[in-house]
XYZ file of C-alpha atoms in Angstrom:
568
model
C 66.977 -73.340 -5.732
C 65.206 -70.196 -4.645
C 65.396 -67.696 -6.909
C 66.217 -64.073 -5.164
C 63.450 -61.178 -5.141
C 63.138 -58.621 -7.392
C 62.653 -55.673 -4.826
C 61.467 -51.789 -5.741
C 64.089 -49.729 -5.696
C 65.017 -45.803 -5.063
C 67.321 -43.253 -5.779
C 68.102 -41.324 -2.306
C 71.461 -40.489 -1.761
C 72.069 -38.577 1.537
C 72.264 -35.153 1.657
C 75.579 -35.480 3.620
C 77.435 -36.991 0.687
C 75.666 -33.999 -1.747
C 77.174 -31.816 0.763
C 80.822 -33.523 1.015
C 80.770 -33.324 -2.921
C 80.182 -29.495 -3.220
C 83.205 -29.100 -0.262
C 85.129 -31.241 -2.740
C 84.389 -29.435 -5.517
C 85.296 -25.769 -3.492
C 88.302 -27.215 -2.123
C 89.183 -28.724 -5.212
C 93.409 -28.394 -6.297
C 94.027 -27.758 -10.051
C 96.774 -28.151 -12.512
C 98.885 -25.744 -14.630
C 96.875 -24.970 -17.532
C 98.196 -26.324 -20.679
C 96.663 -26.756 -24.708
C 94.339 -29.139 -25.788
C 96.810 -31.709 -27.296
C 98.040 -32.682 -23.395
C 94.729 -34.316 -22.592
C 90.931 -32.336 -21.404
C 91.662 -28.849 -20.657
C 91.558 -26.609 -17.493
C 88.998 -24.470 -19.219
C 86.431 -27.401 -20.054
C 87.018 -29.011 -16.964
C 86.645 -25.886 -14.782
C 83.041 -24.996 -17.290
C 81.556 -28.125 -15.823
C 82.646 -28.124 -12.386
C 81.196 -24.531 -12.140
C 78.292 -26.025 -13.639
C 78.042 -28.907 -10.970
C 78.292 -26.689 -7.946
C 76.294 -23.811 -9.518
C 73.850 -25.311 -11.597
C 73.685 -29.445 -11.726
C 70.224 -30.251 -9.646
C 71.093 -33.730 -8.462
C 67.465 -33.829 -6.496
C 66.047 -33.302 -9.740
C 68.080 -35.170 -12.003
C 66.841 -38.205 -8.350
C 63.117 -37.189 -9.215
C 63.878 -37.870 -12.638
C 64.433 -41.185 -12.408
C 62.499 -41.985 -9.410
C 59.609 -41.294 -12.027
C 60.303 -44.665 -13.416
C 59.810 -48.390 -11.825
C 63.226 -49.426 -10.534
C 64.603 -52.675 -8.891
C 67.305 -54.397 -7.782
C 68.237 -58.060 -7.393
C 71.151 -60.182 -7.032
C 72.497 -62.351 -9.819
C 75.878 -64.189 -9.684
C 76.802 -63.271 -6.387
C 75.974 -59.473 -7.353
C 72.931 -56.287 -6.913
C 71.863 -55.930 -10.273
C 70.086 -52.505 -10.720
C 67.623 -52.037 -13.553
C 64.828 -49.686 -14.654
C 62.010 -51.654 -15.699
C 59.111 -49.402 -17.823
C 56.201 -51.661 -19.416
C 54.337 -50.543 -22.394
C 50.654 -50.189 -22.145
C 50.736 -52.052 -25.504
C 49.738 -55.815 -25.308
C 51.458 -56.443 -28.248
C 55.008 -54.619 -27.255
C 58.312 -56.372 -27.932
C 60.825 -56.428 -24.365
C 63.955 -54.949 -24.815
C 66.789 -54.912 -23.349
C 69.221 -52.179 -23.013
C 73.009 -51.381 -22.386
C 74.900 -48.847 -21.864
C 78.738 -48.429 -21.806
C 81.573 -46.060 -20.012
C 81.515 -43.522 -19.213
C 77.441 -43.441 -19.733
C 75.180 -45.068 -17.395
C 71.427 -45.717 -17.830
C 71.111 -41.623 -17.925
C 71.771 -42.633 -21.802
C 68.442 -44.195 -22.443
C 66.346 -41.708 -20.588
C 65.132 -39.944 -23.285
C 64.075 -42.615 -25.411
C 61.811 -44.407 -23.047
C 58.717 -42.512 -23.574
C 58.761 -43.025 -27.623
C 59.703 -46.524 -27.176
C 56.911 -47.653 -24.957
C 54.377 -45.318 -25.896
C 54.457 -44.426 -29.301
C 52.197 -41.204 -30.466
C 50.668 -43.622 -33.473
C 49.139 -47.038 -33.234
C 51.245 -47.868 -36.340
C 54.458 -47.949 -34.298
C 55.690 -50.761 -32.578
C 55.606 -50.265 -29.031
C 58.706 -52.033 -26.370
C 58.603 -52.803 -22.707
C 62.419 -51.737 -21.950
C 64.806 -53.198 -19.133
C 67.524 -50.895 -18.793
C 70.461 -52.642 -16.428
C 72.957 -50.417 -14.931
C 76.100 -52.522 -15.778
C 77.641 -54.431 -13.048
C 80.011 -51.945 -11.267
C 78.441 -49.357 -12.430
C 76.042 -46.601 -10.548
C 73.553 -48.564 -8.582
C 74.980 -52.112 -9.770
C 77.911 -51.360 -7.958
C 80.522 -51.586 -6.693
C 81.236 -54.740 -8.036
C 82.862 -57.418 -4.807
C 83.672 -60.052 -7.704
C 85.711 -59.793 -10.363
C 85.298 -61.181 -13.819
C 82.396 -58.702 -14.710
C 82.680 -57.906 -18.566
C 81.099 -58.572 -21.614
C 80.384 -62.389 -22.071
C 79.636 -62.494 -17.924
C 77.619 -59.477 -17.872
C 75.440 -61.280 -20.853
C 75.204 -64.176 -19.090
C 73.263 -61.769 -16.268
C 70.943 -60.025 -18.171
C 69.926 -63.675 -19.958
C 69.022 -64.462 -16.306
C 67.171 -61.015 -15.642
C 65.026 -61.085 -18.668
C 64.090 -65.133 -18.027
C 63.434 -63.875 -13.782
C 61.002 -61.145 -15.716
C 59.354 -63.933 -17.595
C 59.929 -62.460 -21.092
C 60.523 -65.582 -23.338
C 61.652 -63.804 -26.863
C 63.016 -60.130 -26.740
C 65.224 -58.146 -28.145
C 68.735 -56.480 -26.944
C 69.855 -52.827 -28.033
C 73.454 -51.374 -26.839
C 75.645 -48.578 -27.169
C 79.556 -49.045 -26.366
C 80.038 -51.561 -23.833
C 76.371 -52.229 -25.039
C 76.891 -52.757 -28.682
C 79.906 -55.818 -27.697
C 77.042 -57.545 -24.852
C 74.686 -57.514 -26.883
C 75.256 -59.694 -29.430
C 76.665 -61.841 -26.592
C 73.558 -61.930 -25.383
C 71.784 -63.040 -28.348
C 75.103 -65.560 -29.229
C 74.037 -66.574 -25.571
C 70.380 -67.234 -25.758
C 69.722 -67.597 -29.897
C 66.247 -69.398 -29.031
C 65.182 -66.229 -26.794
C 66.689 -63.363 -28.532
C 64.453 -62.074 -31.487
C 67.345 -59.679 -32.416
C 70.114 -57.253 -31.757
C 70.498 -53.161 -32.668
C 73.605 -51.810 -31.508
C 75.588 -48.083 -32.600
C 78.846 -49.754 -33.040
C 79.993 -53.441 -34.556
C 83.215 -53.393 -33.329
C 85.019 -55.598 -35.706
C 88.547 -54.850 -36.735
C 91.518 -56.602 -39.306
C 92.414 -59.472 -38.105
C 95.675 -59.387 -40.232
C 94.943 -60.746 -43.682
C 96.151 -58.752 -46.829
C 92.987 -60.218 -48.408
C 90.519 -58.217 -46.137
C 91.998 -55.110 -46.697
C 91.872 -55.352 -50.885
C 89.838 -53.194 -52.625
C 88.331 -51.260 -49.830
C 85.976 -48.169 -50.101
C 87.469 -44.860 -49.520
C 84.788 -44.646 -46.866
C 86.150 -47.301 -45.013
C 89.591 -46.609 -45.250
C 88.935 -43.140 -43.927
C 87.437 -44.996 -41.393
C 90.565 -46.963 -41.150
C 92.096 -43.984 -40.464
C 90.128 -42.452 -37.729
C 90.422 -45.742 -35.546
C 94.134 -45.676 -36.304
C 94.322 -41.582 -34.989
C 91.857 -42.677 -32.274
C 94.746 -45.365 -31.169
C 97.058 -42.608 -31.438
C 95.685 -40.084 -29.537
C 92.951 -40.796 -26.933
C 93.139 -44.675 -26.302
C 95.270 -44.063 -23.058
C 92.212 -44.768 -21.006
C 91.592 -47.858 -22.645
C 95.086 -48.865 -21.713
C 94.983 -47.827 -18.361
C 91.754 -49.871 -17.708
C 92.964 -52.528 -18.828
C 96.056 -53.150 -17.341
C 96.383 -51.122 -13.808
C 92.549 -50.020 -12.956
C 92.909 -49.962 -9.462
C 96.185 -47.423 -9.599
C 93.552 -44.997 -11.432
C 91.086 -45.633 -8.828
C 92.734 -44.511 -5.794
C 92.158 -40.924 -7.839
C 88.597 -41.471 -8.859
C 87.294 -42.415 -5.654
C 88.998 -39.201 -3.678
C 88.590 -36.110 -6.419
C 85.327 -35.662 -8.164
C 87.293 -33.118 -10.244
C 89.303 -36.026 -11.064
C 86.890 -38.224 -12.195
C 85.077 -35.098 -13.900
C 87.781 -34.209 -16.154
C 88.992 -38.334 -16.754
C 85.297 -39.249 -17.642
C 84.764 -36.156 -19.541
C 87.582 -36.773 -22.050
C 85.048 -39.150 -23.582
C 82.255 -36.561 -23.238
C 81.828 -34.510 -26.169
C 82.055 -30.467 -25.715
C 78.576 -29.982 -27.837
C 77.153 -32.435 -25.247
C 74.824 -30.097 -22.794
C 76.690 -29.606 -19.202
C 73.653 -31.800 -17.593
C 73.684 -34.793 -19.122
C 77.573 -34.881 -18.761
C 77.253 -34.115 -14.973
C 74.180 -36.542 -14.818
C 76.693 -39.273 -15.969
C 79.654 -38.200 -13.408
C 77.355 -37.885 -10.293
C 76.065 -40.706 -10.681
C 79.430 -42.439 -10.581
C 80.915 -40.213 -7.710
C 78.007 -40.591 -5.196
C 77.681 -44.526 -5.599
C 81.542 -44.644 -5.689
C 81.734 -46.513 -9.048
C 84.541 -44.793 -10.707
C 86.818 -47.427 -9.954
C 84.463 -50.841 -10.155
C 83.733 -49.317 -13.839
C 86.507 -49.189 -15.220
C 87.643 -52.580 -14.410
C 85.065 -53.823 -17.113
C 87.834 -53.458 -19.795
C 91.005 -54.795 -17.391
C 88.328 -58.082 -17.116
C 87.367 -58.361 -21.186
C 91.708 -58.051 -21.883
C 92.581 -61.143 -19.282
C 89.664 -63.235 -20.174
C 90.508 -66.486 -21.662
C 86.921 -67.124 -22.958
C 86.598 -66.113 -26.276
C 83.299 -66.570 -28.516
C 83.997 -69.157 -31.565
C 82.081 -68.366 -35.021
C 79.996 -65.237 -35.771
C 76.865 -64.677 -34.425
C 73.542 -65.316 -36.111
C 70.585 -63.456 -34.433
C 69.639 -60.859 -36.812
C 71.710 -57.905 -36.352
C 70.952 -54.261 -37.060
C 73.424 -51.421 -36.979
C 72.727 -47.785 -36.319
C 76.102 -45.989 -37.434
C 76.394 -42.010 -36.182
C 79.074 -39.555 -37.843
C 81.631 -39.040 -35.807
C 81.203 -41.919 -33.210
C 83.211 -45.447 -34.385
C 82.488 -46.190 -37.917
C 82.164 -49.738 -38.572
C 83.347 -51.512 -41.893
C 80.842 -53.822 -43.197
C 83.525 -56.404 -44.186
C 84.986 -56.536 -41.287
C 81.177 -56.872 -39.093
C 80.334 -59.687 -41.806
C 83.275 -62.000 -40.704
C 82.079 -61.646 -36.602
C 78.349 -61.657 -37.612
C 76.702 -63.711 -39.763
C 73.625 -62.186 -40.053
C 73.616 -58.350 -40.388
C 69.677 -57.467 -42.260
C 69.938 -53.719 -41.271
C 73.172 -51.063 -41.598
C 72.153 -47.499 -41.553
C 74.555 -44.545 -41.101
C 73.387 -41.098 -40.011
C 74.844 -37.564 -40.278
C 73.353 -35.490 -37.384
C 75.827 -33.843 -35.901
C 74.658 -30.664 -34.002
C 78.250 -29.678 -33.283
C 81.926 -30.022 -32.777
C 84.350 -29.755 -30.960
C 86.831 -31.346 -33.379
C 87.768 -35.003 -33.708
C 88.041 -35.244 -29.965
C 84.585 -34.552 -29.649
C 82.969 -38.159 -31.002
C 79.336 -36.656 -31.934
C 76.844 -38.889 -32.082
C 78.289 -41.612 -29.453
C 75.451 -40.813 -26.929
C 72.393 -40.984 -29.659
C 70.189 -42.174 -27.803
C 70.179 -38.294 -26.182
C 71.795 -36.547 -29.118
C 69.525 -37.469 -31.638
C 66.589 -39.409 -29.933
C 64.305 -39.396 -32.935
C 66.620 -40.909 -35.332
C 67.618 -43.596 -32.934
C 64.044 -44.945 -32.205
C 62.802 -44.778 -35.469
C 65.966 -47.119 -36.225
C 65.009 -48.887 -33.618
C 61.181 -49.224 -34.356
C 61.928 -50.313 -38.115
C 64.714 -53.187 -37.469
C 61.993 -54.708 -34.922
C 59.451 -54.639 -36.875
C 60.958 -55.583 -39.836
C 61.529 -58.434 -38.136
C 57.960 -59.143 -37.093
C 57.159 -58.243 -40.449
C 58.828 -62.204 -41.038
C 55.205 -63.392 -39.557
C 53.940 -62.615 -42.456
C 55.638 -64.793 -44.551
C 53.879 -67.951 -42.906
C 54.721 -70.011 -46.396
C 58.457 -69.306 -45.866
C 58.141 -70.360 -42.429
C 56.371 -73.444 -42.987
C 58.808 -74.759 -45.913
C 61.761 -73.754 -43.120
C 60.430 -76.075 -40.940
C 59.618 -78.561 -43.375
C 63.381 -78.765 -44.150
C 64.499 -79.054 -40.131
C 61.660 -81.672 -39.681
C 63.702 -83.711 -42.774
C 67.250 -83.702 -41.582
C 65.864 -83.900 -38.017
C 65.014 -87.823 -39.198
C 68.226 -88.448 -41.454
C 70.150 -91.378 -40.371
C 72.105 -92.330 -43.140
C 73.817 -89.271 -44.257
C 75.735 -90.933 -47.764
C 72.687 -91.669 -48.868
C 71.391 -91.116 -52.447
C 69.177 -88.602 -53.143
C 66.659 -88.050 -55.916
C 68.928 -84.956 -56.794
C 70.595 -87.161 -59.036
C 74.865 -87.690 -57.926
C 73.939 -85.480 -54.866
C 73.470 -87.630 -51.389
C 71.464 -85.724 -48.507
C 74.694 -84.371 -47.313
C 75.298 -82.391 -50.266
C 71.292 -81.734 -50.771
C 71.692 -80.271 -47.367
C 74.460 -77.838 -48.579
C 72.688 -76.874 -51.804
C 69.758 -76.050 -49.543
C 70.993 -73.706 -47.107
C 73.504 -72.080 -49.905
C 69.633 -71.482 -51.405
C 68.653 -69.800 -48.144
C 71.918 -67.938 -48.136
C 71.464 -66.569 -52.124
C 68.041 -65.485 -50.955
C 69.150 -63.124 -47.894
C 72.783 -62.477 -49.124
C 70.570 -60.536 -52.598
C 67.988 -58.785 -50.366
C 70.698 -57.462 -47.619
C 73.762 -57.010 -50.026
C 75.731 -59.173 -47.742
C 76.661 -62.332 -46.189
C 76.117 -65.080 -48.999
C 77.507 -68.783 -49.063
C 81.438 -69.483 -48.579
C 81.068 -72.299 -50.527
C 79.702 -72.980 -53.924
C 75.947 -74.350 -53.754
C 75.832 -76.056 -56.714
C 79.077 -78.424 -56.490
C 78.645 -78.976 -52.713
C 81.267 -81.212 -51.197
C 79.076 -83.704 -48.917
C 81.017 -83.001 -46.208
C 80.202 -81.243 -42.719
C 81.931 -80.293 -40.083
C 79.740 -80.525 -37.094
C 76.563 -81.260 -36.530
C 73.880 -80.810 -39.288
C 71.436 -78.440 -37.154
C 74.436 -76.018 -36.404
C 75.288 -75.842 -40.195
C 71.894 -75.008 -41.614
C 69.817 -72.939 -38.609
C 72.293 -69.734 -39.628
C 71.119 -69.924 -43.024
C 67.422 -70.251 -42.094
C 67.638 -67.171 -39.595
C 69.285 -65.379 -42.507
C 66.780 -65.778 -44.786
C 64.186 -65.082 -42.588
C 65.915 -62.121 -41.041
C 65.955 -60.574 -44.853
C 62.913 -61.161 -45.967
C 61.281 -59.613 -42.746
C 62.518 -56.490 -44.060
C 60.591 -56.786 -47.045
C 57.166 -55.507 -47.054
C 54.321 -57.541 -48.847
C 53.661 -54.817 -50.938
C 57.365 -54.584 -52.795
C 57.484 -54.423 -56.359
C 60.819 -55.799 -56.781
C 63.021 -57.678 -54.104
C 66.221 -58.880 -55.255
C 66.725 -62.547 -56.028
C 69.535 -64.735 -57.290
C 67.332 -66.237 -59.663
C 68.530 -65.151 -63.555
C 64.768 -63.531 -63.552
C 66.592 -61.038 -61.205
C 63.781 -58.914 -58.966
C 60.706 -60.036 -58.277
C 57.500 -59.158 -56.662
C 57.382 -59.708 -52.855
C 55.227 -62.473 -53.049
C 57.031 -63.959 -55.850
C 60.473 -63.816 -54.116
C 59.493 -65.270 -50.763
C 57.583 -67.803 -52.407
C 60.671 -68.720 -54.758
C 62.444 -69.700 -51.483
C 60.461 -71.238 -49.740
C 59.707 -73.691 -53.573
C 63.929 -74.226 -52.866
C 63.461 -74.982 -49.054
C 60.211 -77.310 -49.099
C 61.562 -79.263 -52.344
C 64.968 -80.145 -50.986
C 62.941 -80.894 -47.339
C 61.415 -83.477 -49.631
C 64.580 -84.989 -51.104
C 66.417 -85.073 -47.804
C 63.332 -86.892 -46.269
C 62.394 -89.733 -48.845
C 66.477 -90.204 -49.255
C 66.071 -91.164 -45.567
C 62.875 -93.466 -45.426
C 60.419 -90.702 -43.973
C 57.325 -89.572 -44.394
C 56.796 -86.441 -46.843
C 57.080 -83.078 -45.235
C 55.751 -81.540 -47.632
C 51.879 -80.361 -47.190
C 49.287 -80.400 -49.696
C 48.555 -76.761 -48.001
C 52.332 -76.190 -48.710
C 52.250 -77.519 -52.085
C 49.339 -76.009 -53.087
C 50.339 -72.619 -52.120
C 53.922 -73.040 -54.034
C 52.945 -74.833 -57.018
C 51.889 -70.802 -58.672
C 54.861 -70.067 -57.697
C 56.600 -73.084 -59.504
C 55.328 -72.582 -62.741
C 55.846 -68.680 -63.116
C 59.706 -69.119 -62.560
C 60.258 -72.909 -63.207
C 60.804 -72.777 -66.951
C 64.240 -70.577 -67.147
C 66.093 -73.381 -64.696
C 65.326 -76.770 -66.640
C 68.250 -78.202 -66.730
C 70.027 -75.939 -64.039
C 67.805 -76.590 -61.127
C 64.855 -78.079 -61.856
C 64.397 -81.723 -64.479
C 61.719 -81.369 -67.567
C 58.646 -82.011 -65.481
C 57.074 -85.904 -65.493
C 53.285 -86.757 -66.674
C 50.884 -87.824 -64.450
C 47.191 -88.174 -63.615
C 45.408 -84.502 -63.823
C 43.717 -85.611 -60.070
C 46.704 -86.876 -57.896
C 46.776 -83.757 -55.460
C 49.194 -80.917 -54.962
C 52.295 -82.816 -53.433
C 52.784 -85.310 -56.752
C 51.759 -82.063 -58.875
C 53.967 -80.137 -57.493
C 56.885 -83.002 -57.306
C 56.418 -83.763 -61.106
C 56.123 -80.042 -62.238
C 59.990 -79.653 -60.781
C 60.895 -83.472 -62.535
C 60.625 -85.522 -59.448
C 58.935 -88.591 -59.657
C 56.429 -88.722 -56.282
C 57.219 -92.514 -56.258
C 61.032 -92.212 -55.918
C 62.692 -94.359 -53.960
C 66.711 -95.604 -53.085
């Protein structure tokens, strides 16, 4: 199958339809006035059309982002619009990003500089792909319908594999914060992880979940609920008759001004606002948009599970605030949750500072950016931790026999298995504060399920999502060990001992050859005997005699009270 062209692309919208909008915008009918709890008022409506035909330099605003490599191509039927900006940086990470409604890729203008060409060599550096969603601006409008989140991910899967980036990460704001994590749920092998502004994860219902919560979240709690209240009409609108409300967006720009602007903060500058809204008038995507929520309410698809790419979370004062609780249960692996307070200004509850951060507070953004990423590069320099990982999927890679007996004694590799991955879990659940085993580790119940690869690669990511955020250099990282904190080096190499030990059981249980290393043993026997000697009896045997010259593996074996000659 041919794959189609990625071909250069170029803002130029005719001067004829710049011209039809100002006649619009002079001939434009308006409503009695009336106060601010009726909807957006005739007073911040008529500021920014005054703006637009006064002020707002589309050509410039063109130039703008004309400055930057665009393309288009067609994927699923559909012109996919995207800026494309590569790093000078050999080692840069790809990104991509997503915006929501009523943004548009005018959200992420600002941060593209910083991101691909940081000011210090100590920064990570990004090559970004920034998509216009499908439907909206230049993707658009849409002639299909089905466009919303898990379809859109689906897409952008397909544009970063048509780019030839193998492993990259996905950032999104609104819309962008739910595909996303689709994307990564989507392409797990690909997707080194997610940072999004919101985790939109509500109650689903249970008495438990709401016990005990913080008064931060349940003032949270009550936001969303006064949100529902009092400015979710669009959302139900979009979702249910889109196409009424379009027959209005595509004939009034003042129409789609003062509908799109509801959702536009009033400490938001008048550019960026009108940036947003001419770009949806003059490519005639005010209706295609909004259809985006009418397709995620009828879809039947719906994700099973949480995710497990490591997740990061950027949270802005008055924007959504997400309850950790909640996130936890949809995904599995959350290593970084920062809030920020940056708010420039109000304009009252309406006003939702901090939803556009990418352009309200640029700096804070990318530096969040820059230190989930390369926290989690940071995990490359755990190579021990990674090499007792994949000592542990090379073992139950070979297991046939999944009853049988272990040389944990009344444990068979089943129930190794769980004890192993509720290790991992202990490990990353201490370090991150969240997100530990469901189950008890140490009375496991030998019994999975599904299959044994989907059960323990969550676990592993975890792990090594957490400890990528530790830097080699920490004096104490938490552990679940009774010794508490430990050093850096300590910690990491306390679970990766777990890991590369129970590899062992699982594997000589099942007949095959030892995965663990004398490199591996050798570099986790230290470890072994600084922390050993508080869990005889509890995890580890007394440890067995034996010749003073039989290598690290059987040294290592017999230090934890496993004899090296075990068999079934």
């Amino acid at each position: 199958m041919t794959v189609p062209a990625l071909r250069p692309f170029r803002a130029e919208i005719p001067q004829s339809a710049l011209d039809d909008l100002q006649n619009r915008l002079r001939g434009a009918l308006w409503p009695d006035d009336l106060p601010a709890g009726y909807g957006v008022t005739n007073e911040r409506v008529r500021a920014l059309a005054e703006h637009w035909l006064e002020k707002f330099d589309w050509r410039a605003f063109e130039a703008r982002l004309n400055a930057y490599p665009q393309f288009v191509t067609e994927i699923d039927g559909e012109t996919i619009h995207f800026l494309h900006v590569r790093s000078s940086r050999e080692d840069a990470t790809p990104l991509v990003l997503t915006h929501g409604w009523p943004g548009s890729i005018v959200e992420y203008l600002d941060v593209i500089g910083p991101l691909t060409e940081p000011e210090s060599a100590d920064e990570p550096a990004f090559h970004l792909v920034i998509p216009s969603l499908p439907g909206f601006g230049f993707s658009g409008p849409t002639r299909s319908a089905g466009w919303g989140t898990h379809r859109t991910a689906a897409a952008w899967t397909e544009l970063m594999s048509r780019l030839g980036y193998e492993k990259y990460g996905a950032v999104g704001n609104d819309a962008g914060s739910m595909v996303s994590p689709e994307i990564g749920r989507l392409a797990p092998e690909k997707v080194v992880g997610v940072h999004v502004t919101q985790l939109f994860a509500f109650p689903s219902g249970d008495p438990a979940e709401m016990a005990d919560l913080s008064e931060a979240d349940q003032a949270a709690l009550a936001h969303l609920q006064w949100f529902y209240e009092n400015m979710f009409s669009f959302n139900t609108l979009h979702s249910q008759q889109p196409h009424t409300l379009a027959f209005a967006l595509a004939d009034s720009p003042l129409g789609l001004l003062a509908w799109n602007a509801q959702l536009f903060g009033e400490h938001l500058d008048a550019d960026f606002v009108l940036a947003n809204v001419a770009l949806y008038w003059l490519t005639r995507t005010g209706g295609s948009s909004i259809r985006f929520y009418y397709e995620d309410a009828h879809t039947t698809a719906r994700p099973e599970g949480p995710t497990t790419v490591p997740t990061g979370l950027a949270m802005f004062a008055g924007d959504f605030q997400s309850i950790r609780r909640f996130a936890e249960r949809d995904h599995a692996n959350i290593v970084s949750w920062n809030a920020y307070d940056v708010q420039s200004g109000s304009g009252g509850p309406r006003d939702a500072a901090g939803h556009y951060a990418a352009h309200e507070a640029t700096n804070v953004l990318v530096g969040d950016i820059r230190g989930f990423f390369a926290g989690l590069t940071r995990g490359s320099s755990w190579p021990v931790l990674a090499a007792a990982h994949e000592a542990l999927r090379s073992a139950i890679a070979g297991v046939r026999d999944w009853a049988a007996p272990t040389p944990c004694s009344e444990w068979n590799v089943t129930q190794v298995l769980q004890h192993a991955a509720g290790d991992q879990l202990g490990y990353a659940a201490a370090i991150t504060g969240s997100g530990g085993p469901d189950f008890n580790p140490f009375a496991p119940s030998g019994e999975l399920t599904g299959r044994a690869t989907d059960f323990l690669e969550p676990t592993l990511k975890a792990a090594a999502a957490a400890f990528a955020t530790v830097k080699p250099d920490a004096a104490e990282v938490p552990t679940p060990l009774p010794q508490g904190a430990l050093p850096a080096q300590v910690a990491v190499g306390a679970a990766a001992l777990d890991a590369a030990v129970h590899a062992w059981d699982i594997a000589v249980a099942s007949g095959q050859a030892s995965p663990l290393t004398p490199e591996l043993a050798e570099a986790l026997l230290p470890v072994a005997k600084q922390l050993a000697e508080p869990l005889r009896g509890f995890a580890y045997a007394p440890a067995l005699e034996g010749p003073d010259d039989e290598g690290a593996v059987p040294s290592l074996l017999r230090y934890l009270g496993r004899d090296p000659e075990w068999t079934a």
